[in-house]
One Martini backbone bead per residue (centre of mass of N, CA, C, O) as a GRO file, in nm:
protein
  291
    1MET     BB    1  -3.305 -12.134   2.923
    2ASN     BB    2  -3.522 -12.369   2.878
    3SER     BB    3  -3.802 -12.487   2.725
    4LYS     BB    4  -3.952 -12.576   2.979
    5SER     BB    5  -3.960 -12.300   3.127
    6LEU     BB    6  -4.105 -12.142   2.909
    7ALA     BB    7  -4.362 -12.308   2.913
    8MET     BB    8  -4.441 -12.246   3.208
    9LEU     BB    9  -4.467 -11.937   3.181
   10GLY     BB   10  -4.683 -11.935   2.960
   11LEU     BB   11  -4.895 -12.091   3.119
   12ALA     BB   12  -4.923 -11.886   3.356
   13ALA     BB   13  -5.009 -11.643   3.188
   14LEU     BB   14  -5.262 -11.768   3.068
   15SER     BB   15  -5.403 -11.821   3.340
   16GLY     BB   16  -5.421 -11.526   3.436
   17LEU     BB   17  -5.583 -11.415   3.200
   18GLY     BB   18  -5.825 -11.604   3.240
   19ALA     BB   19  -5.901 -11.510   3.524
   20MET     BB   20  -5.951 -11.214   3.461
   21TYR     BB   21  -6.173 -11.255   3.252
   22GLY     BB   22  -6.371 -11.413   3.429
   23THR     BB   23  -6.411 -11.197   3.647
   24SER     BB   24  -6.518 -10.966   3.466
   25GLN     BB   25  -6.765 -11.123   3.360
   26MET     BB   26  -6.899 -11.171   3.634
   27LEU     BB   27  -6.931 -10.872   3.718
   28ALA     BB   28  -7.099 -10.783   3.475
   29LYS     BB   29  -7.334 -10.975   3.532
   30ASN     BB   30  -7.407 -10.861   3.813
   31ARG     BB   31  -7.468 -10.572   3.723
   32SER     BB   32  -7.704 -10.649   3.529
   33GLN     BB   33  -7.883 -10.770   3.771
   34VAL     BB   34  -7.891 -10.474   3.891
   35VAL     BB   35  -8.211 -10.337   3.938
   36ILE     BB   36  -8.379 -10.034   3.935
   37GLU     BB   37  -8.670  -9.948   4.068
   38THR     BB   38  -8.942  -9.786   3.912
   39GLN     BB   39  -9.162  -9.484   3.891
   40GLU     BB   40  -9.436  -9.318   3.796
   41VAL     BB   41  -9.453  -8.952   3.815
   42LEU     BB   42  -9.620  -8.664   3.902
   43VAL     BB   43  -9.510  -8.342   3.797
   44ALA     BB   44  -9.397  -8.025   3.781
   45ALA     BB   45  -9.336  -7.814   3.503
   46HIS     BB   46  -9.387  -7.576   3.708
   47ASP     BB   47  -9.462  -7.332   3.899
   48LEU     BB   48  -9.712  -7.354   4.157
   49LYS     BB   49  -9.980  -7.181   4.257
   50VAL     BB   50 -10.209  -7.073   4.447
   51GLU     BB   51 -10.521  -7.151   4.295
   52GLU     BB   52 -10.419  -7.333   4.067
   53VAL     BB   53 -10.538  -7.489   3.798
   54LEU     BB   54 -10.500  -7.785   3.659
   55LYS     BB   55 -10.314  -7.868   3.367
   56PRO     BB   56 -10.160  -8.054   3.135
   57GLU     BB   57  -9.911  -7.837   3.104
   58TYR     BB   58  -9.837  -7.843   3.431
   59VAL     BB   59  -9.758  -8.147   3.375
   60LYS     BB   60  -9.557  -8.453   3.435
   61VAL     BB   61  -9.388  -8.759   3.350
   62VAL     BB   62  -9.173  -8.951   3.566
   63SER     BB   63  -8.890  -9.132   3.668
   64MET     BB   64  -8.855  -9.302   3.983
   65PRO     BB   65  -8.741  -9.422   4.252
   66LYS     BB   66  -8.933  -9.610   4.451
   67ALA     BB   67  -8.789  -9.535   4.727
   68SER     BB   68  -8.841  -9.203   4.664
   69VAL     BB   69  -9.142  -9.216   4.679
   70PRO     BB   70  -9.391  -9.051   4.797
   71ALA     BB   71  -9.674  -9.006   4.946
   72GLY     BB   72  -9.943  -8.913   4.734
   73THR     BB   73  -9.919  -8.981   4.440
   74PHE     BB   74  -9.914  -8.960   4.079
   75THR     BB   75  -9.954  -9.090   3.723
   76SER     BB   76 -10.183  -8.885   3.618
   77TYR     BB   77 -10.391  -8.633   3.515
   78LYS     BB   78 -10.671  -8.763   3.583
   79ASP     BB   79 -10.619  -8.751   3.902
   80VAL     BB   80 -10.608  -8.399   3.883
   81GLU     BB   81 -10.852  -8.304   3.758
   82ASP     BB   82 -10.982  -7.993   3.862
   83ARG     BB   83 -10.754  -7.921   4.050
   84TRP     BB   84 -10.618  -7.720   4.312
   85VAL     BB   85 -10.382  -7.533   4.464
   86LEU     BB   86 -10.283  -7.518   4.813
   87ILE     BB   87  -9.967  -7.569   4.775
   88ARG     BB   88  -9.682  -7.479   4.685
   89THR     BB   89  -9.511  -7.583   4.373
   90LEU     BB   90  -9.229  -7.690   4.236
   91GLU     BB   91  -9.026  -7.764   4.000
   92GLY     BB   92  -9.021  -8.128   4.001
   93GLU     BB   93  -9.232  -8.179   4.197
   94PRO     BB   94  -9.446  -8.367   4.336
   95ILE     BB   95  -9.778  -8.446   4.320
   96LEU     BB   96  -9.974  -8.393   4.602
   97ASP     BB   97 -10.258  -8.442   4.778
   98ARG     BB   98 -10.201  -8.228   5.019
   99LYS     BB   99 -10.156  -7.986   4.786
  100LEU     BB  100 -10.462  -8.035   4.728
  101ALA     BB  101 -10.772  -7.983   4.664
  102PRO     BB  102 -11.059  -8.098   4.669
  103LYS     BB  103 -11.276  -8.222   4.465
  104GLY     BB  104 -11.504  -7.948   4.411
  105SER     BB  105 -11.381  -7.729   4.564
  106PRO     BB  106 -11.365  -7.415   4.658
  107ALA     BB  107 -11.206  -7.139   4.602
  108GLY     BB  108 -11.026  -7.001   4.879
  109LEU     BB  109 -11.048  -6.942   5.214
  110VAL     BB  110 -11.217  -7.187   5.311
  111SER     BB  111 -11.003  -7.414   5.222
  112ARG     BB  112 -10.772  -7.305   5.441
  113ILE     BB  113 -10.937  -7.399   5.677
  114HIS     BB  114 -10.916  -7.568   5.946
  115SER     BB  115 -11.026  -7.786   6.155
  116GLY     BB  116 -11.162  -7.591   6.424
  117MET     BB  117 -11.126  -7.322   6.282
  118ARG     BB  118 -11.075  -6.963   6.229
  119ALA     BB  119 -11.157  -6.657   6.068
  120PHE     BB  120 -10.979  -6.341   6.135
  121THR     BB  121 -11.021  -5.991   6.097
  122LEU     BB  122 -10.789  -5.717   6.068
  123GLU     BB  123 -10.714  -5.394   6.106
  124VAL     BB  124 -10.466  -5.208   5.919
  125ASN     BB  125 -10.152  -5.042   5.894
  126GLU     BB  126  -9.835  -4.932   5.865
  127HIS     BB  127  -9.790  -4.987   6.178
  128THR     BB  128  -9.974  -5.252   6.254
  129GLY     BB  129  -9.862  -5.407   5.959
  130VAL     BB  130  -9.556  -5.389   5.885
  131SER     BB  131  -9.561  -5.235   5.601
  132GLY     BB  132  -9.682  -5.500   5.435
  133PHE     BB  133  -9.504  -5.777   5.535
  134ILE     BB  134  -9.766  -5.931   5.577
  135LEU     BB  135  -9.817  -6.265   5.478
  136PRO     BB  136  -9.897  -6.544   5.367
  137ASP     BB  137  -9.781  -6.790   5.606
  138HIS     BB  138  -9.735  -6.625   5.827
  139ARG     BB  139  -9.630  -6.516   6.162
  140VAL     BB  140  -9.794  -6.383   6.461
  141ASP     BB  141  -9.845  -6.123   6.694
  142VAL     BB  142 -10.075  -5.997   6.942
  143VAL     BB  143 -10.131  -5.651   7.035
  144LEU     BB  144 -10.240  -5.469   7.319
  145SER     BB  145 -10.367  -5.127   7.341
  146LEU     BB  146 -10.400  -4.886   7.594
  147GLN     BB  147 -10.582  -4.590   7.657
  148GLY     BB  148 -10.603  -4.287   7.774
  149GLN     BB  149 -10.748  -3.978   7.823
  150ASN     BB  150 -10.509  -3.837   7.631
  151GLY     BB  151 -10.446  -4.081   7.400
  152ARG     BB  152 -10.229  -4.234   7.535
  153PRO     BB  153 -10.047  -4.501   7.596
  154GLU     BB  154 -10.048  -4.714   7.894
  155GLU     BB  155 -10.077  -5.019   7.770
  156ALA     BB  156  -9.914  -5.344   7.698
  157GLU     BB  157 -10.017  -5.668   7.534
  158THR     BB  158  -9.967  -6.006   7.471
  159ILE     BB  159 -10.236  -6.226   7.361
  160LEU     BB  160 -10.097  -6.355   7.096
  161GLN     BB  161  -9.920  -6.645   6.951
  162ASP     BB  162  -9.831  -6.785   6.667
  163ILE     BB  163 -10.008  -6.678   6.412
  164PRO     BB  164 -10.158  -6.753   6.128
  165VAL     BB  165 -10.170  -6.644   5.789
  166LEU     BB  166 -10.413  -6.635   5.532
  167ALA     BB  167 -10.443  -6.314   5.468
  168SER     BB  168 -10.389  -6.015   5.253
  169GLY     BB  169 -10.665  -5.916   5.212
  170GLN     BB  170 -10.720  -6.074   4.886
  171VAL     BB  171 -10.457  -6.242   4.950
  172PHE     BB  172 -10.340  -6.602   4.944
  173THR     BB  173 -10.060  -6.539   4.827
  174ARG     BB  174  -9.715  -6.530   4.799
  175PRO     BB  175  -9.519  -6.303   4.700
  176ASP     BB  176  -9.233  -6.199   4.526
  177ASP     BB  177  -9.048  -5.971   4.680
  178ARG     BB  178  -9.313  -5.832   4.822
  179SER     BB  179  -9.549  -5.619   4.925
  180ILE     BB  180  -9.871  -5.551   5.097
  181GLN     BB  181 -10.118  -5.299   5.062
  182SER     BB  182 -10.327  -5.345   5.329
  183ARG     BB  183 -10.620  -5.321   5.559
  184THR     BB  184 -10.600  -5.640   5.599
  185VAL     BB  185 -10.587  -5.933   5.827
  186THR     BB  186 -10.598  -6.289   5.820
  187LEU     BB  187 -10.664  -6.523   6.074
  188GLU     BB  188 -10.587  -6.834   6.241
  189VAL     BB  189 -10.823  -6.942   6.484
  190SER     BB  190 -10.975  -7.012   6.762
  191PRO     BB  191 -11.264  -6.976   6.931
  192GLU     BB  192 -11.125  -6.857   7.184
  193GLN     BB  193 -10.959  -6.638   7.025
  194VAL     BB  194 -11.199  -6.480   6.924
  195ASP     BB  195 -11.291  -6.373   7.199
  196ILE     BB  196 -11.030  -6.220   7.261
  197LEU     BB  197 -11.036  -6.026   7.015
  198VAL     BB  198 -11.308  -5.891   7.062
  199ALA     BB  199 -11.247  -5.778   7.346
  200ALA     BB  200 -10.985  -5.622   7.265
  201ARG     BB  201 -11.111  -5.430   7.047
  202ILE     BB  202 -11.283  -5.276   7.261
  203ARG     BB  203 -11.052  -5.178   7.461
  204GLY     BB  204 -10.856  -5.139   7.198
  205SER     BB  205 -10.565  -5.171   7.016
  206LEU     BB  206 -10.430  -5.355   6.734
  207SER     BB  207 -10.125  -5.540   6.679
  208LEU     BB  208  -9.855  -5.660   6.468
  209ALA     BB  209  -9.600  -5.922   6.499
  210LEU     BB  210  -9.338  -6.041   6.328
  211ARG     BB  211  -9.211  -6.350   6.249
  212GLY     BB  212  -9.010  -6.587   6.198
  213ILE     BB  213  -8.997  -6.872   6.023
  214ASN     BB  214  -8.870  -7.059   6.289
  215ASP     BB  215  -9.049  -6.900   6.507
  216HIS     BB  216  -9.213  -7.076   6.804
  217LEU     BB  217  -9.173  -6.909   7.049
  218ARG     BB  218  -9.293  -6.887   7.379
  219PHE     BB  219  -9.420  -6.643   7.613
  220ALA     BB  220  -9.482  -6.465   7.878
  221SER     BB  221  -9.730  -6.258   7.954
  222VAL     BB  222  -9.667  -5.897   7.972
  223LYS     BB  223  -9.721  -5.605   8.112
  224ARG     BB  224  -9.660  -5.283   7.952
  225ASN     BB  225  -9.526  -4.971   8.015
  226PRO     BB  226  -9.480  -4.687   7.888
  227PRO     BB  227  -9.320  -4.417   7.870
  228PRO     BB  228  -9.342  -4.129   8.005
  229GLY     BB  229  -9.469  -3.832   7.964
  230PRO     BB  230  -9.557  -3.532   7.992
  231VAL     BB  231  -9.599  -3.331   8.286
  232GLU     BB  232  -9.838  -3.147   8.442
  233VAL     BB  233  -9.762  -2.851   8.639
  234SER     BB  234  -9.903  -2.692   8.919
  235VAL     BB  235  -9.866  -2.386   9.079
  236LYS     BB  236  -9.897  -2.351   9.432
  237PRO     BB  237  -9.937  -2.155   9.677
  238ALA     BB  238  -9.836  -2.110   9.980
  239GLU     BB  239  -9.947  -2.142  10.287
  240PRO     BB  240  -9.987  -1.987  10.558
  241PRO     BB  241  -9.925  -1.988  10.866
  242PRO     BB  242 -10.066  -2.040  11.147
  243VAL     BB  243 -10.239  -1.846  11.383
  244ALA     BB  244 -10.226  -1.781  11.698
  245LYS     BB  245 -10.466  -1.797  11.948
  246LEU     BB  246 -10.571  -1.587  12.182
  247PRO     BB  247 -10.694  -1.566  12.479
  248VAL     BB  248 -11.002  -1.472  12.603
  249PRO     BB  249 -11.109  -1.290  12.842
  250LYS     BB  250 -11.315  -1.316  13.100
  251PRO     BB  251 -11.570  -1.156  13.200
  252GLU     BB  252 -11.691  -0.986  13.443
  253PRO     BB  253 -11.928  -1.012  13.649
  254VAL     BB  254 -12.235  -0.877  13.719
  255ARG     BB  255 -12.330  -0.709  13.999
  256ARG     BB  256 -12.612  -0.726  14.221
  257TYR     BB  257 -12.751  -0.465  14.425
  258VAL     BB  258 -12.884  -0.368  14.754
  259TRP     BB  259 -12.968  -0.075  14.923
  260ILE     BB  260 -12.997   0.010  15.267
  261TYR     BB  261 -13.188   0.250  15.434
  262ARG     BB  262 -13.154   0.446  15.744
  263GLY     BB  263 -13.274   0.694  15.662
  264LEU     BB  264 -12.967   0.860  15.580
  265GLN     BB  265 -12.838   0.579  15.601
  266GLN     BB  266 -12.605   0.345  15.495
  267SER     BB  267 -12.630   0.001  15.614
  268GLU     BB  268 -12.693  -0.202  15.354
  269ARG     BB  269 -12.584  -0.491  15.140
  270ILE     BB  270 -12.754  -0.677  14.882
  271SER     BB  271 -12.739  -0.963  14.693
  272LEU     BB  272 -12.895  -1.100  14.388
  273ASP     BB  273 -12.692  -1.325  14.371
  274LYS     BB  274 -12.664  -1.661  14.444
  275ASP     BB  275 -12.334  -1.700  14.411
  276ASP     BB  276 -12.306  -1.488  14.615
  277ARG     BB  277 -12.167  -1.368  14.881
  278GLU     BB  278 -12.266  -1.280  15.179
  279PRO     BB  279 -12.247  -0.997  15.329
  280SER     BB  280 -12.159  -0.817  15.576
  281ARG     BB  281 -12.333  -0.595  15.761
  282ASP     BB  282 -12.097  -0.446  15.897
  283ASP     BB  283 -11.911  -0.408  15.636
  284GLN     BB  284 -12.152  -0.257  15.462
  285ALA     BB  285 -12.139  -0.015  15.622
  286PHE     BB  286 -12.198   0.326  15.593
  287PRO     BB  287 -12.140   0.630  15.637
  288SER     BB  288 -12.263   0.915  15.694
  289SER     BB  289 -12.319   1.213  15.511
  290ASN     BB  290 -12.330   1.346  15.772
  291PRO     BB  291 -12.159   1.540  16.015
   0.00000   0.00000   0.00000
């Protein structure tokens, strides 16, 4: 190979290396020009429970991609000062306006009731309250049981379905992995449903049936009779068959007669009954008793 060919190969190699270097520099420049826009967002520094008043150490500011920031966020603690948590917020989640109670509003049950709804409290026990496993934010069905004269339930009917629970006793927050032994459960219902519950509580006893987390299916309400209990049977002796009554013969009527004597002879008999046939005078003559 002559020197001219070697020179051509060296020149081609240098050209390739130059092209590669220029391309890499251009790509690096383009990457540096792609800047992800961020925004400062106020997030929870730890898990925040319901009715917990926000303090400076409960929140922190982090940078998030602006495209991922949800609506209703805050950028500083001053925006949420003296506000309390309405909906539980986990660590690292943005502090949202809809999860906080309005500024200056009192904490408690009143702030949890939605507009147009009412809070209605029912008394429960271990049986009617699902052993204390009905907690705030759960959903339940309300069942009416009617009792008979002997104290046993005669009829059961589901009167309300998929009703949210506001509180269990005096507890408005859901505890972690434990039940609440309370004597009352407060439900969020409409004014019409309040009338239904008041009338049902007078008629019989009310029980609660706990629904699954994502179970919002409603079904047609059907009255159901429980299985019958023991029935008391009284044995009554059979009545004897009726005895046929024999006809009583009609007594013969008593006839009244008058006998007419002519001298010493019995000559004629006359009946005193009007319906009696007049006897023949010749046939009714009797012979004389004299020889």
